[in-house]
Amino acid sequence: VALAAVAAGFTNVINLVIDNHAQWFVVVPGCLNLVQGPVNYQNFLKMGVTPENIQLAGHWIPRDLVLNIPKDCERRIARVKSAVFKPRRILIPVGGAGAQRKFICQYVKSLEPLIKEKKVQLFLNAGDHKHMKAAFEGILSDIGLDGQYDVVNSTAGVHAFRDKLLSGLEPDSTVTLFSFEDYFPAVATTDILSRVADVLACKPSELAFYPVPKLMIRRVGDHEQYSALRAAELGDGTLEAREIEDCERYMDLFVNGSELLEQMNKSIIDNNHNGVYNGCKNAVRIALERAQK
């Protein structure tokens, strides 16, 4: 879009650069390219992008998530420190083309003991991928949960589910499957549910930058490893869990203690104070300032 805008003669063009790995095809000549982290900024300068065409802005995060960071993190901390054990809520979205099917199904299967002991609650977002809906249904049947989970298939249903949990109630079932016919509700669901998830278990895509404690599962593209490193260094996510055994070890830390999740939430609060998650807000401000010159 930015490339087309520059070619069409627009003079105040802002390009929001994805990922945390500097590659030529994600920057656009003739506009201001905004990046999410300092390593990407440094590497683009090393590659030869001129300083007037590159600037550090912060993470691209939905406004609702940013505004609610303090109370959402405090609520998560209260849950993990509760004297009465609270199941850890694990949000597992499937992004892109749904290429993670095999690994995610293995991961869900590894959670069988924790599901049956009611130590975790799973929010499975199959998006608009019919093959992932079928895969989730199959693995849930394999672990003896056939017919024992709820299905949500509308944006209104997603909002109602989130609002119920925000009110202090628990889900009706240990596992909830979210599946849609269209693209938009599939993408929006992860944004909506992130507020009530204790852990976002996802590959290191753009979700790696979200202000939610994250289990970074195996990447699909090699460039994604650098986004996992960004999350780990900021303290709001794990290092990349390349094998199921890595996932199981992190799950043990999440479930059988409060320390790691408490640290991640405190890091998110600190990062928020430092403006780490204000990338979208900063992009609008920068665009308006440039328009006034």
Coordinates of C-alpha atoms in Angstrom, one line a residue:
V1 CA 0.0 0.0 0.0
A2 CA 2.8 2.4 0.9
L3 CA 4.6 1.6 -2.3
A4 CA 1.5 2.4 -4.4
A5 CA 0.9 5.6 -2.4
V6 CA 4.4 6.8 -3.2
A7 CA 4.1 5.8 -6.8
A8 CA 0.8 7.8 -7.0
G9 CA 2.5 10.9 -5.8
F10 CA 1.4 11.1 -2.2
T11 CA 4.0 13.0 -0.1
N12 CA 3.1 12.1 3.5
V13 CA 3.3 8.3 3.4
I14 CA 3.9 6.2 6.6
N15 CA 4.8 2.6 6.2
L16 CA 4.3 0.4 9.3
V17 CA 7.1 -2.2 9.1
I18 CA 6.3 -5.7 10.3
D19 CA 8.4 -8.3 12.1
N20 CA 11.8 -7.8 13.9
H21 CA 14.1 -8.9 11.1
A22 CA 15.3 -6.3 8.6
Q23 CA 14.5 -7.2 5.0
W24 CA 14.4 -5.0 2.0
F25 CA 11.0 -6.0 0.8
V26 CA 9.3 -4.6 4.0
V27 CA 10.5 -1.0 3.6
V28 CA 9.4 1.5 1.0
P29 CA 11.7 4.2 -0.6
G30 CA 10.3 7.7 -0.5
C31 CA 8.3 7.4 2.7
L32 CA 8.8 7.2 6.4
N33 CA 9.2 3.6 7.5
L34 CA 8.3 3.1 11.2
V35 CA 9.7 0.0 13.0
Q36 CA 8.7 -1.7 16.2
G37 CA 12.0 -2.3 17.9
P38 CA 15.5 -0.8 18.2
V39 CA 17.3 -3.8 16.6
N40 CA 15.3 -3.5 13.5
Y41 CA 16.0 0.2 13.4
Q42 CA 19.8 -0.4 13.8
N43 CA 19.8 -3.1 11.1
F44 CA 18.0 -1.0 8.5
L45 CA 20.4 1.9 9.1
K46 CA 23.3 -0.6 8.6
M47 CA 21.7 -1.8 5.4
G48 CA 21.7 1.7 4.0
V49 CA 18.2 3.1 4.7
T50 CA 18.7 6.8 5.3
P51 CA 17.8 8.2 8.7
E52 CA 15.1 10.5 7.3
N53 CA 13.3 7.4 6.0
I54 CA 13.4 5.2 9.1
Q55 CA 12.2 5.8 12.7
L56 CA 11.5 3.8 15.8
A57 CA 7.8 4.0 16.9
G58 CA 6.9 1.0 19.1
H59 CA 4.6 -2.0 18.7
W60 CA 1.5 -2.2 16.5
I61 CA -1.2 -3.1 19.1
P62 CA -5.0 -2.7 19.1
R63 CA -6.0 0.3 21.1
D64 CA -8.3 -1.6 23.5
L65 CA -5.5 -3.9 24.5
V66 CA -3.2 -1.0 25.3
L67 CA -5.7 1.1 27.2
N68 CA -6.5 -1.9 29.5
I69 CA -3.0 -3.1 30.1
P70 CA -2.8 -2.1 33.8
K71 CA -6.1 -3.7 35.0
D72 CA -5.7 -6.7 32.7
C73 CA -2.2 -7.5 34.1
E74 CA -3.3 -6.9 37.7
R75 CA -6.2 -9.3 37.1
R76 CA -3.9 -12.0 35.6
I77 CA -1.5 -11.6 38.6
A78 CA -4.4 -11.9 41.0
R79 CA -5.5 -15.1 39.2
V80 CA -2.1 -16.8 39.3
K81 CA -1.5 -15.8 43.0
S82 CA -4.9 -16.8 44.2
A83 CA -5.0 -19.0 47.3
V84 CA -7.6 -21.1 45.5
F85 CA -6.1 -22.4 42.3
K86 CA -7.4 -20.7 39.1
P87 CA -7.0 -22.7 35.8
R88 CA -4.5 -21.0 33.4
R89 CA -6.4 -19.7 30.4
I90 CA -4.4 -20.6 27.2
L91 CA -5.4 -18.9 24.0
I92 CA -4.2 -20.8 20.9
P93 CA -4.8 -19.0 17.6
V94 CA -4.0 -20.3 14.1
G95 CA -2.7 -17.5 11.9
G96 CA -1.8 -17.0 8.2
A97 CA -2.5 -20.1 6.1
G98 CA -2.9 -22.4 9.1
A99 CA 0.5 -24.0 8.4
Q100 CA 1.0 -24.9 12.1
R101 CA -1.6 -27.7 12.2
K102 CA 0.7 -30.6 13.1
F103 CA 2.6 -28.8 15.8
I104 CA -0.4 -27.2 17.4
C105 CA -2.3 -30.5 17.4
Q106 CA 0.7 -32.1 19.1
Y107 CA 0.7 -29.3 21.6
V108 CA -3.0 -29.6 22.4
K109 CA -2.6 -33.4 22.9
S110 CA 0.3 -32.7 25.3
L111 CA -2.1 -30.7 27.4
E112 CA -4.5 -33.6 27.9
P113 CA -3.6 -34.2 31.6
L114 CA -3.8 -30.5 32.5
I115 CA -7.2 -30.3 30.7
K116 CA -8.6 -33.3 32.5
E117 CA -7.2 -32.1 35.9
K118 CA -8.9 -28.7 35.1
K119 CA -5.6 -26.9 35.5
V120 CA -5.9 -25.2 32.1
Q121 CA -8.8 -23.8 30.0
L122 CA -8.2 -23.8 26.3
F123 CA -9.5 -21.1 23.9
L124 CA -8.8 -22.6 20.4
N125 CA -9.2 -20.1 17.6
A126 CA -9.4 -22.0 14.3
G127 CA -10.1 -18.8 12.5
D128 CA -11.7 -19.3 9.1
H129 CA -9.5 -22.4 8.4
K130 CA -11.9 -25.3 7.9
H131 CA -9.0 -27.8 8.1
M132 CA -8.0 -26.4 11.5
K133 CA -11.5 -26.7 12.8
A134 CA -11.5 -30.3 11.7
A135 CA -8.1 -30.8 13.2
F136 CA -9.1 -29.4 16.5
E137 CA -12.3 -31.5 16.6
G138 CA -10.2 -34.6 15.8
I139 CA -7.6 -34.1 18.5
L140 CA -10.3 -33.2 21.1
S141 CA -12.1 -36.4 20.2
D142 CA -8.8 -38.3 20.5
I143 CA -8.2 -37.1 24.0
G144 CA -11.8 -38.0 25.1
L145 CA -13.4 -34.6 24.9
D146 CA -15.8 -35.3 22.0
G147 CA -18.9 -33.2 22.6
Q148 CA -17.5 -31.8 25.9
Y149 CA -16.5 -28.4 24.5
D150 CA -18.4 -25.3 23.5
V151 CA -18.2 -23.7 20.0
V152 CA -18.5 -20.0 19.2
N153 CA -19.0 -18.9 15.6
S154 CA -19.9 -15.2 15.7
T155 CA -18.2 -12.0 16.7
A156 CA -21.1 -11.3 19.0
G157 CA -20.5 -14.6 20.7
V158 CA -16.8 -13.8 21.1
H159 CA -17.6 -10.5 22.8
A160 CA -20.2 -12.2 25.1
F161 CA -17.6 -14.8 26.0
R162 CA -15.0 -12.2 26.8
D163 CA -17.4 -10.0 28.8
K164 CA -18.5 -13.0 30.9
L165 CA -14.9 -13.7 31.9
L166 CA -14.2 -10.0 32.5
S167 CA -17.1 -10.0 35.0
G168 CA -15.3 -12.6 37.0
L169 CA -17.2 -15.7 35.8
E170 CA -15.6 -18.8 34.3
P171 CA -16.3 -20.4 30.9
D172 CA -19.0 -23.0 30.8
S173 CA -16.5 -25.6 29.4
T174 CA -12.8 -26.3 29.9
V175 CA -12.3 -26.0 26.2
T176 CA -13.9 -23.5 23.8
L177 CA -13.5 -23.7 20.1
F178 CA -13.8 -20.5 18.0
S179 CA -14.5 -21.1 14.3
F180 CA -15.8 -18.7 11.6
E181 CA -16.8 -18.6 7.9
D182 CA -15.3 -15.2 7.3
Y183 CA -11.8 -13.7 7.6
F184 CA -12.5 -10.6 9.8
P185 CA -14.0 -12.2 12.9
A186 CA -11.3 -14.9 12.7
V187 CA -8.6 -12.2 13.1
A188 CA -10.5 -10.0 15.5
T189 CA -11.2 -12.9 17.9
T190 CA -7.5 -13.2 19.0
D191 CA -7.5 -9.4 19.7
I192 CA -10.8 -9.7 21.7
L193 CA -9.8 -12.7 23.7
S194 CA -6.3 -11.6 24.6
R195 CA -7.6 -9.5 27.4
V196 CA -8.9 -12.6 29.3
A197 CA -6.1 -15.0 28.4
D198 CA -3.4 -15.8 30.9
V199 CA -1.1 -17.1 28.1
L200 CA -1.1 -16.5 24.4
A201 CA 0.4 -19.6 22.8
C202 CA 1.4 -18.7 19.2
K203 CA 4.2 -18.7 16.7
P204 CA 6.4 -15.5 16.7
S205 CA 4.3 -13.6 14.2
E206 CA 3.0 -10.1 14.8
L207 CA 1.3 -11.5 17.9
A208 CA 4.8 -11.7 19.4
F209 CA 4.6 -8.0 20.0
Y210 CA 1.3 -8.2 21.9
P211 CA 1.1 -7.1 25.6
V212 CA 0.0 -10.5 26.8
P213 CA 2.2 -13.2 28.4
K214 CA 3.2 -15.4 25.5
L215 CA 4.4 -18.9 24.9
M216 CA 6.3 -18.6 21.6
I217 CA 5.8 -21.9 19.9
R218 CA 7.8 -23.2 16.8
R219 CA 8.1 -20.6 14.0
V220 CA 6.9 -21.2 10.5
G221 CA 9.3 -18.7 8.8
D222 CA 12.9 -18.3 9.9
H223 CA 12.5 -14.6 10.1
E224 CA 10.1 -15.1 13.0
Q225 CA 12.8 -16.2 15.4
Y226 CA 13.8 -12.5 15.9
S227 CA 10.3 -11.6 17.0
A228 CA 10.5 -14.3 19.7
L229 CA 13.8 -12.9 20.9
R230 CA 12.2 -9.4 21.1
A231 CA 9.5 -10.8 23.3
A232 CA 11.9 -12.7 25.5
E233 CA 14.2 -9.7 26.0
L234 CA 11.2 -7.5 26.8
G235 CA 10.1 -10.0 29.4
D236 CA 6.6 -10.5 28.0
G237 CA 7.2 -13.8 26.3
T238 CA 9.2 -17.0 26.3
L239 CA 12.0 -17.9 24.0
E240 CA 10.9 -20.0 21.0
A241 CA 9.7 -23.4 22.1
R242 CA 10.9 -25.5 19.2
E243 CA 9.8 -28.9 20.5
I244 CA 6.8 -30.1 22.4
E245 CA 9.1 -30.9 25.3
D246 CA 9.9 -27.2 25.5
C247 CA 6.2 -26.3 25.5
E248 CA 5.6 -28.9 28.3
R249 CA 8.4 -27.4 30.4
Y250 CA 7.0 -23.9 30.0
M251 CA 3.5 -25.1 30.8
D252 CA 4.8 -26.7 34.0
L253 CA 6.2 -23.3 35.0
F254 CA 2.9 -21.5 34.1
V255 CA 0.7 -24.0 36.0
N256 CA 2.7 -25.1 39.0
G257 CA 4.0 -21.7 40.1
S258 CA 3.1 -18.1 39.8
E259 CA 6.6 -16.6 39.4
L260 CA 7.0 -16.6 35.6
L261 CA 3.5 -15.3 34.7
E262 CA 3.8 -12.7 37.5
Q263 CA 7.1 -11.5 36.1
M264 CA 5.8 -11.3 32.5
N265 CA 2.8 -9.3 33.6
K266 CA 5.0 -6.9 35.6
S267 CA 7.2 -6.5 32.6
I268 CA 4.2 -5.7 30.4
I269 CA 3.2 -3.0 32.9
D270 CA 6.8 -1.6 32.9
N271 CA 7.0 -1.7 29.1
N272 CA 3.7 0.1 28.9
H273 CA 5.0 2.9 31.1
N274 CA 8.0 3.2 28.7
G275 CA 5.7 3.5 25.7
V276 CA 6.7 0.2 24.1
Y277 CA 3.2 -0.6 23.0
N278 CA 2.3 2.8 21.6
G279 CA 3.4 2.3 18.0
C280 CA 0.0 2.9 16.5
K281 CA -0.6 6.0 18.5
N282 CA 2.9 7.3 17.7
A283 CA 2.3 6.6 14.0
V284 CA -0.8 8.7 13.9
R285 CA 1.0 11.5 15.8
I286 CA 4.0 11.5 13.5
A287 CA 1.7 11.5 10.4
L288 CA -0.2 14.5 11.7
E289 CA 3.0 16.4 12.6
R290 CA 4.4 15.8 9.2
A291 CA 1.1 17.0 7.5
Q292 CA 1.4 20.3 9.4
K293 CA 4.9 21.2 8.2

